[in-house]
Amino acid sequence: MTVAEVLVSVRKFDGRLHWHHPMARLGEDEHGVWLGAQAGTVYSKGEVGPVYTN
């Protein structure tokens, strides 16, 4: 299986950037596309710098 990296960008109703972070595309089935993020993935919020997760 090949894993592709995708950038998830969540925007607010008015179009402003909210959360954005990389995830791995794990696969696809009848329910949709499955994405996963490893522990320690760096999330960024809006135009602010990175927000680190545990």
Tab-separated table of C-alpha atoms in Angstrom:
chain	number	residue	atom	x	y	z
A	1	MET	CA	0.000	0.000	0.000
A	2	THR	CA	1.287	3.469	-0.841
A	3	VAL	CA	0.566	6.283	1.564
A	4	ALA	CA	0.132	9.792	0.184
A	5	GLU	CA	0.422	12.896	2.342
A	6	VAL	CA	-2.436	15.367	2.092
A	7	LEU	CA	-2.847	18.798	3.652
A	8	VAL	CA	-6.136	19.167	5.511
A	9	SER	CA	-7.354	22.785	5.511
A	10	VAL	CA	-10.472	23.599	7.519
A	11	ARG	CA	-11.974	27.007	6.852
A	12	LYS	CA	-14.549	29.055	8.708
A	13	PHE	CA	-17.859	30.025	7.115
A	14	ASP	CA	-16.429	33.335	5.886
A	15	GLY	CA	-13.473	31.568	4.226
A	16	ARG	CA	-10.804	32.372	6.827
A	17	LEU	CA	-8.299	29.640	7.495
A	18	HIS	CA	-8.998	27.711	10.707
A	19	TRP	CA	-7.088	24.454	11.349
A	20	HIS	CA	-4.560	23.006	8.893
A	21	HIS	CA	-2.249	20.027	9.206
A	22	PRO	CA	-0.795	17.137	7.201
A	23	MET	CA	-2.388	13.694	7.264
A	24	ALA	CA	-1.725	10.403	5.522
A	25	ARG	CA	-4.269	9.053	3.037
A	26	LEU	CA	-4.848	5.522	4.285
A	27	GLY	CA	-7.360	4.303	1.741
A	28	GLU	CA	-10.894	4.494	0.471
A	29	ASP	CA	-13.967	2.321	0.827
A	30	GLU	CA	-17.740	2.597	0.520
A	31	HIS	CA	-17.786	5.049	3.459
A	32	GLY	CA	-15.315	7.511	1.952
A	33	VAL	CA	-11.636	8.403	2.171
A	34	TRP	CA	-9.753	7.476	5.348
A	35	LEU	CA	-7.049	9.779	6.706
A	36	GLY	CA	-4.758	9.348	9.685
A	37	ALA	CA	-2.298	11.471	11.619
A	38	GLN	CA	0.590	10.146	13.670
A	39	ALA	CA	1.027	11.054	17.315
A	40	GLY	CA	2.997	14.272	17.480
A	41	THR	CA	1.487	15.751	14.312
A	42	VAL	CA	1.845	19.537	14.329
A	43	TYR	CA	-1.449	21.381	13.894
A	44	SER	CA	-1.613	25.054	12.949
A	45	LYS	CA	-4.549	27.336	13.674
A	46	GLY	CA	-5.361	30.165	11.296
A	47	GLU	CA	-2.414	32.445	10.609
A	48	VAL	CA	-0.929	31.660	14.041
A	49	GLY	CA	2.161	29.495	14.275
A	50	PRO	CA	2.114	25.783	15.027
A	51	VAL	CA	0.126	24.332	17.923
A	52	TYR	CA	1.738	21.125	19.140
A	53	THR	CA	-0.319	18.162	20.333
A	54	ASN	CA	0.620	15.487	22.834
